[in-house]
Amino acid sequence: MHEGESVEPDFFIRLVDRHAAALELFAGQWTVAPADVVQESLLELCRQDPLPERIVPWLYKVVRNKAISAARSENRRRRHEATAAGRCERWFEPAPDAAFDAALATEALHELPDEEREIIVAHVWGGLSFEEIADAFDTSSSTAHRRYQAGLAALRERLGVTWLVNTGPKPG
């Protein structure tokens, strides 16, 4: 492509067909979301005026930079989550004679409907009050509390326990 040259309507379709899979594989070296990185890079290419002279090498450079940036962001998020989790009080309090499987509990949490899981995580690990959750999720505090209670009940049922308790912030 040269400056001032118009782009054929199916140019980007052919470009994606030919290079997207390899670009995703390339981005996967750094990030857990390579498809997102490739998509962002292709969108950035669409905004270029004029288009780069050597499009495919340009794409690899942009994908690499975005993938490395995404990996840094993922690492920061994981560190932040680990730090926040370390500051929280225990959520699961086992009965004296019960063996508790954290992996099973995590799986059960992921099986909850999004609305319940998000509210449980925001309340227990995020420390948000139900009023703050209501603001963040565009709902009422009573709906947030009801979803929280429903999520805990579902977790108790899935895990087959009665001792699942919340030691996080009180409703308010």
Tab-separated table of N, CA, C and O in Angstrom, residues 75-164:
chain	number	residue	atom	x	y	z
A	75	ASN	N	-0.276	-9.321	35.255
A	75	ASN	CA	0.568	-9.574	36.429
A	75	ASN	C	0.237	-8.613	37.567
A	75	ASN	O	0.175	-9.020	38.729
A	76	ARG	N	0.024	-7.324	37.234
A	76	ARG	CA	-0.357	-6.352	38.264
A	76	ARG	C	-1.683	-6.746	38.899
A	76	ARG	O	-1.834	-6.695	40.122
A	77	ARG	N	-2.651	-7.155	38.069
A	77	ARG	CA	-3.962	-7.548	38.576
A	77	ARG	C	-3.834	-8.760	39.492
A	77	ARG	O	-4.410	-8.795	40.578
A	78	ARG	N	-3.054	-9.763	39.076
A	78	ARG	CA	-2.877	-10.957	39.912
A	78	ARG	C	-2.224	-10.609	41.252
A	78	ARG	O	-2.633	-11.110	42.296
A	79	ARG	N	-1.201	-9.738	41.206
A	79	ARG	CA	-0.544	-9.334	42.457
A	79	ARG	C	-1.527	-8.591	43.352
A	79	ARG	O	-1.586	-8.825	44.568
A	80	HIS	N	-2.304	-7.691	42.750
A	80	HIS	CA	-3.286	-6.927	43.523
A	80	HIS	C	-4.327	-7.860	44.140
A	80	HIS	O	-4.673	-7.734	45.314
A	81	GLU	N	-4.822	-8.816	43.349
A	81	GLU	CA	-5.820	-9.757	43.859
A	81	GLU	C	-5.247	-10.620	44.969
A	81	GLU	O	-5.920	-10.889	45.965
A	82	ALA	N	-4.005	-11.047	44.811
A	82	ALA	CA	-3.374	-11.870	45.846
A	82	ALA	C	-3.192	-11.070	47.128
A	82	ALA	O	-3.446	-11.575	48.226
A	83	THR	N	-2.796	-9.826	46.992
A	83	THR	CA	-2.623	-8.968	48.159
A	83	THR	C	-3.961	-8.720	48.836
A	83	THR	O	-4.079	-8.822	50.060
A	84	ALA	N	-4.979	-8.413	48.041
A	84	ALA	CA	-6.308	-8.169	48.602
A	84	ALA	C	-6.855	-9.421	49.267
A	84	ALA	O	-7.452	-9.354	50.346
A	85	ALA	N	-6.646	-10.576	48.658
A	85	ALA	CA	-7.132	-11.828	49.235
A	85	ALA	C	-6.425	-12.122	50.554
A	85	ALA	O	-7.035	-12.640	51.487
A	86	GLY	N	-5.165	-11.757	50.641
A	86	GLY	CA	-4.414	-11.987	51.869
A	86	GLY	C	-4.882	-11.122	53.019
A	86	GLY	O	-4.727	-11.492	54.179
A	87	ARG	N	-5.482	-9.974	52.706
A	87	ARG	CA	-5.956	-9.066	53.753
A	87	ARG	C	-7.357	-9.418	54.234
A	87	ARG	O	-7.782	-8.948	55.278
A	88	CYS	N	-8.090	-10.199	53.464
A	88	CYS	CA	-9.474	-10.542	53.811
A	88	CYS	C	-9.512	-11.610	54.892
A	88	CYS	O	-8.646	-12.479	54.957
A	89	GLU	N	-10.572	-11.513	55.689
A	89	GLU	CA	-10.797	-12.569	56.655
A	89	GLU	C	-11.228	-13.815	55.908
A	89	GLU	O	-11.682	-13.745	54.778
A	90	ARG	N	-11.103	-14.947	56.577
A	90	ARG	CA	-11.517	-16.191	55.942
A	90	ARG	C	-12.993	-16.137	55.606
A	90	ARG	O	-13.800	-15.632	56.363
A	91	TRP	N	-13.320	-16.723	54.455
A	91	TRP	CA	-14.704	-16.767	54.041
A	91	TRP	C	-15.328	-18.095	54.413
A	91	TRP	O	-16.456	-18.171	54.859
A	92	PHE	N	-14.583	-19.149	54.233
A	92	PHE	CA	-15.074	-20.478	54.547
A	92	PHE	C	-14.541	-20.873	55.910
A	92	PHE	O	-13.338	-20.843	56.141
A	93	GLU	N	-15.436	-21.221	56.796
A	93	GLU	CA	-15.044	-21.640	58.136
A	93	GLU	C	-15.482	-23.084	58.311
A	93	GLU	O	-16.666	-23.363	58.522
A	94	PRO	N	-14.556	-24.027	58.187
A	94	PRO	CA	-14.941	-25.433	58.239
A	94	PRO	C	-15.374	-25.880	59.633
A	94	PRO	O	-14.904	-25.360	60.626
A	95	ALA	N	-16.265	-26.844	59.629
A	95	ALA	CA	-16.633	-27.487	60.888
A	95	ALA	C	-15.417	-28.264	61.370
A	95	ALA	O	-14.579	-28.675	60.565
A	96	PRO	N	-15.299	-28.480	62.660
A	96	PRO	CA	-14.111	-29.162	63.180
A	96	PRO	C	-13.829	-30.512	62.533
A	96	PRO	O	-12.679	-30.882	62.376
A	97	ASP	N	-14.889	-31.233	62.142
A	97	ASP	CA	-14.678	-32.565	61.579
A	97	ASP	C	-14.789	-32.587	60.060
A	97	ASP	O	-14.817	-33.652	59.459
A	98	ALA	N	-14.831	-31.419	59.412
A	98	ALA	CA	-15.029	-31.372	57.957
A	98	ALA	C	-13.715	-31.090	57.240
A	98	ALA	O	-12.931	-30.268	57.665
A	99	ALA	N	-13.517	-31.803	56.163
A	99	ALA	CA	-12.376	-31.516	55.289
A	99	ALA	C	-12.879	-30.591	54.198
A	99	ALA	O	-13.930	-30.830	53.611
A	100	PHE	N	-12.160	-29.528	53.924
A	100	PHE	CA	-12.620	-28.534	52.966
A	100	PHE	C	-11.731	-28.531	51.742
A	100	PHE	O	-10.513	-28.501	51.856
A	101	ASP	N	-12.339	-28.540	50.582
A	101	ASP	CA	-11.618	-28.554	49.316
A	101	ASP	C	-11.763	-27.186	48.646
A	101	ASP	O	-12.817	-26.860	48.100
A	102	ALA	N	-10.713	-26.371	48.714
A	102	ALA	CA	-10.765	-25.021	48.157
A	102	ALA	C	-10.981	-25.036	46.651
A	102	ALA	O	-11.672	-24.174	46.108
A	103	ALA	N	-10.412	-26.011	45.963
A	103	ALA	CA	-10.604	-26.085	44.505
A	103	ALA	C	-12.064	-26.354	44.178
A	103	ALA	O	-12.616	-25.761	43.243
A	104	LEU	N	-12.697	-27.211	44.943
A	104	LEU	CA	-14.120	-27.503	44.733
A	104	LEU	C	-14.958	-26.259	45.021
A	104	LEU	O	-15.914	-25.961	44.294
A	105	ALA	N	-14.596	-25.526	46.055
A	105	ALA	CA	-15.313	-24.294	46.389
A	105	ALA	C	-15.149	-23.258	45.283
A	105	ALA	O	-16.109	-22.571	44.908
A	106	THR	N	-13.959	-23.142	44.741
A	106	THR	CA	-13.715	-22.209	43.651
A	106	THR	C	-14.534	-22.590	42.429
A	106	THR	O	-15.154	-21.732	41.778
A	107	GLU	N	-14.576	-23.868	42.136
A	107	GLU	CA	-15.372	-24.347	41.003
A	107	GLU	C	-16.851	-24.046	41.224
A	107	GLU	O	-17.549	-23.595	40.317
A	108	ALA	N	-17.329	-24.275	42.436
A	108	ALA	CA	-18.732	-23.996	42.759
A	108	ALA	C	-19.027	-22.504	42.618
A	108	ALA	O	-20.088	-22.117	42.116
A	109	LEU	N	-18.096	-21.670	43.021
A	109	LEU	CA	-18.264	-20.224	42.882
A	109	LEU	C	-18.381	-19.833	41.414
A	109	LEU	O	-19.233	-19.039	41.037
A	110	HIS	N	-17.565	-20.432	40.568
A	110	HIS	CA	-17.604	-20.129	39.138
A	110	HIS	C	-18.883	-20.621	38.469
A	110	HIS	O	-19.255	-20.121	37.415
A	111	GLU	N	-19.543	-21.587	39.071
A	111	GLU	CA	-20.781	-22.121	38.501
A	111	GLU	C	-22.002	-21.274	38.843
A	111	GLU	O	-23.063	-21.474	38.267
A	112	LEU	N	-21.854	-20.337	39.759
A	112	LEU	CA	-22.980	-19.477	40.120
A	112	LEU	C	-23.336	-18.561	38.952
A	112	LEU	O	-22.479	-18.230	38.128
A	113	PRO	N	-24.582	-18.090	38.915
A	113	PRO	CA	-24.923	-17.061	37.920
A	113	PRO	C	-24.025	-15.833	38.125
A	113	PRO	O	-23.629	-15.529	39.262
A	114	ASP	N	-23.713	-15.146	37.039
A	114	ASP	CA	-22.802	-13.999	37.098
A	114	ASP	C	-23.201	-12.995	38.186
A	114	ASP	O	-22.349	-12.509	38.926
A	115	GLU	N	-24.505	-12.679	38.268
A	115	GLU	CA	-24.968	-11.653	39.215
A	115	GLU	C	-24.649	-12.049	40.658
A	115	GLU	O	-24.269	-11.202	41.462
A	116	GLU	N	-24.827	-13.322	40.982
A	116	GLU	CA	-24.543	-13.775	42.343
A	116	GLU	C	-23.049	-13.818	42.603
A	116	GLU	O	-22.567	-13.350	43.639
A	117	ARG	N	-22.291	-14.398	41.665
A	117	ARG	CA	-20.843	-14.516	41.845
A	117	ARG	C	-20.202	-13.139	41.985
A	117	ARG	O	-19.380	-12.910	42.876
A	118	GLU	N	-20.562	-12.193	41.101
A	118	GLU	CA	-19.963	-10.858	41.143
A	118	GLU	C	-20.232	-10.182	42.481
A	118	GLU	O	-19.342	-9.547	43.052
A	119	ILE	N	-21.445	-10.339	42.993
A	119	ILE	CA	-21.794	-9.691	44.259
A	119	ILE	C	-21.059	-10.357	45.418
A	119	ILE	O	-20.541	-9.674	46.311
A	120	ILE	N	-20.969	-11.675	45.409
A	120	ILE	CA	-20.220	-12.368	46.469
A	120	ILE	C	-18.760	-11.922	46.462
A	120	ILE	O	-18.198	-11.573	47.503
A	121	VAL	N	-18.145	-11.901	45.299
A	121	VAL	CA	-16.737	-11.504	45.212
A	121	VAL	C	-16.562	-10.043	45.628
A	121	VAL	O	-15.652	-9.710	46.392
A	122	ALA	N	-17.451	-9.161	45.156
A	122	ALA	CA	-17.339	-7.740	45.499
A	122	ALA	C	-17.509	-7.522	47.004
A	122	ALA	O	-16.815	-6.701	47.606
A	123	HIS	N	-18.408	-8.284	47.611
A	123	HIS	CA	-18.666	-8.109	49.047
A	123	HIS	C	-17.588	-8.769	49.911
A	123	HIS	O	-17.015	-8.133	50.787
A	124	VAL	N	-17.297	-10.031	49.618
A	124	VAL	CA	-16.374	-10.771	50.479
A	124	VAL	C	-14.925	-10.355	50.247
A	124	VAL	O	-14.209	-10.013	51.178
A	125	TRP	N	-14.484	-10.388	48.992
A	125	TRP	CA	-13.083	-10.084	48.722
A	125	TRP	C	-12.838	-8.605	48.461
A	125	TRP	O	-11.775	-8.101	48.750
A	126	GLY	N	-13.845	-7.916	47.914
A	126	GLY	CA	-13.688	-6.492	47.642
A	126	GLY	C	-14.009	-5.621	48.830
A	126	GLY	O	-13.638	-4.452	48.872
A	127	GLY	N	-14.757	-6.171	49.795
A	127	GLY	CA	-15.099	-5.408	50.982
A	127	GLY	C	-16.166	-4.350	50.754
A	127	GLY	O	-16.366	-3.482	51.602
A	128	LEU	N	-16.878	-4.413	49.619
A	128	LEU	CA	-17.904	-3.419	49.332
A	128	LEU	C	-19.168	-3.703	50.140
A	128	LEU	O	-19.541	-4.854	50.330
A	129	SER	N	-19.796	-2.635	50.579
A	129	SER	CA	-21.087	-2.781	51.251
A	129	SER	C	-22.140	-3.045	50.183
A	129	SER	O	-21.905	-2.848	48.987
A	130	PHE	N	-23.319	-3.467	50.616
A	130	PHE	CA	-24.373	-3.729	49.644
A	130	PHE	C	-24.831	-2.439	48.973
A	130	PHE	O	-25.249	-2.448	47.812
A	131	GLU	N	-24.726	-1.340	49.667
A	131	GLU	CA	-25.037	-0.042	49.066
A	131	GLU	C	-24.021	0.295	47.965
A	131	GLU	O	-24.384	0.758	46.882
A	132	GLU	N	-22.745	0.060	48.230
A	132	GLU	CA	-21.709	0.298	47.219
A	132	GLU	C	-21.874	-0.643	46.031
A	132	GLU	O	-21.694	-0.240	44.873
A	133	ILE	N	-22.227	-1.884	46.317
A	133	ILE	CA	-22.460	-2.852	45.237
A	133	ILE	C	-23.641	-2.396	44.389
A	133	ILE	O	-23.599	-2.468	43.157
A	134	ALA	N	-24.699	-1.912	45.038
A	134	ALA	CA	-25.870	-1.430	44.308
A	134	ALA	C	-25.484	-0.316	43.349
A	134	ALA	O	-25.919	-0.304	42.188
A	135	ASP	N	-24.647	0.606	43.801
A	135	ASP	CA	-24.190	1.694	42.931
A	135	ASP	C	-23.353	1.163	41.774
A	135	ASP	O	-23.531	1.557	40.635
A	136	ALA	N	-22.444	0.247	42.082
A	136	ALA	CA	-21.530	-0.275	41.064
A	136	ALA	C	-22.244	-1.130	40.026
A	136	ALA	O	-21.880	-1.120	38.847
A	137	PHE	N	-23.269	-1.880	40.445
A	137	PHE	CA	-23.934	-2.823	39.549
A	137	PHE	C	-25.296	-2.331	39.084
A	137	PHE	O	-26.058	-3.091	38.496
A	138	ASP	N	-25.619	-1.070	39.395
A	138	ASP	CA	-26.862	-0.455	38.934
A	138	ASP	C	-28.078	-1.286	39.351
A	138	ASP	O	-28.893	-1.696	38.526
A	139	THR	N	-28.155	-1.540	40.657
A	139	THR	CA	-29.277	-2.291	41.220
A	139	THR	C	-29.581	-1.698	42.585
A	139	THR	O	-28.956	-0.713	42.990
A	140	SER	N	-30.510	-2.248	43.311
A	140	SER	CA	-30.791	-1.774	44.665
A	140	SER	C	-29.958	-2.563	45.664
A	140	SER	O	-29.522	-3.690	45.378
A	141	SER	N	-29.766	-1.983	46.850
A	141	SER	CA	-28.986	-2.697	47.864
A	141	SER	C	-29.732	-3.941	48.334
A	141	SER	O	-29.108	-4.957	48.645
A	142	SER	N	-31.062	-3.895	48.346
A	142	SER	CA	-31.812	-5.096	48.754
A	142	SER	C	-31.672	-6.206	47.712
A	142	SER	O	-31.551	-7.383	48.072
A	143	THR	N	-31.652	-5.841	46.422
A	143	THR	CA	-31.442	-6.854	45.377
A	143	THR	C	-30.035	-7.424	45.485
A	143	THR	O	-29.846	-8.637	45.365
A	144	ALA	N	-29.061	-6.572	45.736
A	144	ALA	CA	-27.683	-7.049	45.895
A	144	ALA	C	-27.598	-8.021	47.067
A	144	ALA	O	-26.988	-9.089	46.953
A	145	HIS	N	-28.234	-7.671	48.186
A	145	HIS	CA	-28.204	-8.543	49.363
A	145	HIS	C	-28.928	-9.850	49.079
A	145	HIS	O	-28.456	-10.932	49.474
A	146	ARG	N	-30.062	-9.797	48.396
A	146	ARG	CA	-30.814	-11.005	48.055
A	146	ARG	C	-29.987	-11.931	47.155
A	146	ARG	O	-29.934	-13.144	47.365
A	147	ARG	N	-29.307	-11.351	46.168
A	147	ARG	CA	-28.456	-12.160	45.277
A	147	ARG	C	-27.274	-12.755	46.044
A	147	ARG	O	-26.855	-13.889	45.790
A	148	TYR	N	-26.737	-12.002	46.967
A	148	TYR	CA	-25.645	-12.480	47.811
A	148	TYR	C	-26.101	-13.691	48.626
A	148	TYR	O	-25.428	-14.726	48.650
A	149	GLN	N	-27.251	-13.557	49.280
A	149	GLN	CA	-27.788	-14.652	50.083
A	149	GLN	C	-28.097	-15.872	49.208
A	149	GLN	O	-27.816	-17.013	49.603
A	150	ALA	N	-28.662	-15.634	48.019
A	150	ALA	CA	-28.969	-16.742	47.110
A	150	ALA	C	-27.683	-17.442	46.668
A	150	ALA	O	-27.631	-18.674	46.575
A	151	GLY	N	-26.648	-16.669	46.406
A	151	GLY	CA	-25.364	-17.247	46.006
A	151	GLY	C	-24.760	-18.092	47.110
A	151	GLY	O	-24.254	-19.193	46.867
A	152	LEU	N	-24.805	-17.586	48.353
A	152	LEU	CA	-24.286	-18.365	49.476
A	152	LEU	C	-25.087	-19.652	49.663
A	152	LEU	O	-24.505	-20.718	49.916
A	153	ALA	N	-26.415	-19.554	49.524
A	153	ALA	CA	-27.249	-20.750	49.660
A	153	ALA	C	-26.892	-21.775	48.579
A	153	ALA	O	-26.788	-22.977	48.859
A	154	ALA	N	-26.683	-21.300	47.350
A	154	ALA	CA	-26.312	-22.201	46.257
A	154	ALA	C	-24.952	-22.840	46.519
A	154	ALA	O	-24.750	-24.025	46.249
A	155	LEU	N	-24.016	-22.060	47.050
A	155	LEU	CA	-22.698	-22.609	47.377
A	155	LEU	C	-22.814	-23.682	48.456
A	155	LEU	O	-22.184	-24.738	48.350
A	156	ARG	N	-23.610	-23.399	49.486
A	156	ARG	CA	-23.801	-24.396	50.548
A	156	ARG	C	-24.350	-25.693	49.967
A	156	ARG	O	-23.884	-26.783	50.308
A	157	GLU	N	-25.338	-25.554	49.080
A	157	GLU	CA	-25.951	-26.741	48.487
A	157	GLU	C	-24.959	-27.489	47.604
A	157	GLU	O	-24.827	-28.712	47.693
A	158	ARG	N	-24.245	-26.762	46.752
A	158	ARG	CA	-23.290	-27.412	45.845
A	158	ARG	C	-22.158	-28.086	46.589
A	158	ARG	O	-21.647	-29.120	46.170
A	159	LEU	N	-21.755	-27.474	47.691
A	159	LEU	CA	-20.645	-28.038	48.459
A	159	LEU	C	-21.118	-29.049	49.500
A	159	LEU	O	-20.302	-29.723	50.124
A	160	GLY	N	-22.439	-29.108	49.693
A	160	GLY	CA	-22.983	-30.050	50.666
A	160	GLY	C	-22.591	-29.711	52.085
A	160	GLY	O	-22.290	-30.603	52.883
A	161	VAL	N	-22.580	-28.430	52.407
A	161	VAL	CA	-22.182	-27.989	53.743
A	161	VAL	C	-23.260	-27.090	54.335
A	161	VAL	O	-24.043	-26.488	53.618
A	162	THR	N	-23.247	-27.002	55.630
A	162	THR	CA	-24.143	-26.070	56.319
A	162	THR	C	-23.350	-24.988	57.037
A	162	THR	O	-23.915	-24.027	57.524
A	163	TRP	N	-22.044	-25.162	57.085
A	163	TRP	CA	-21.202	-24.281	57.878
A	163	TRP	C	-20.600	-23.123	57.087
A	163	TRP	O	-19.796	-22.378	57.618
A	164	LEU	N	-20.978	-22.943	55.838
A	164	LEU	CA	-20.436	-21.858	55.022
A	164	LEU	C	-20.918	-20.533	55.588
A	164	LEU	O	-22.114	-20.276	55.647
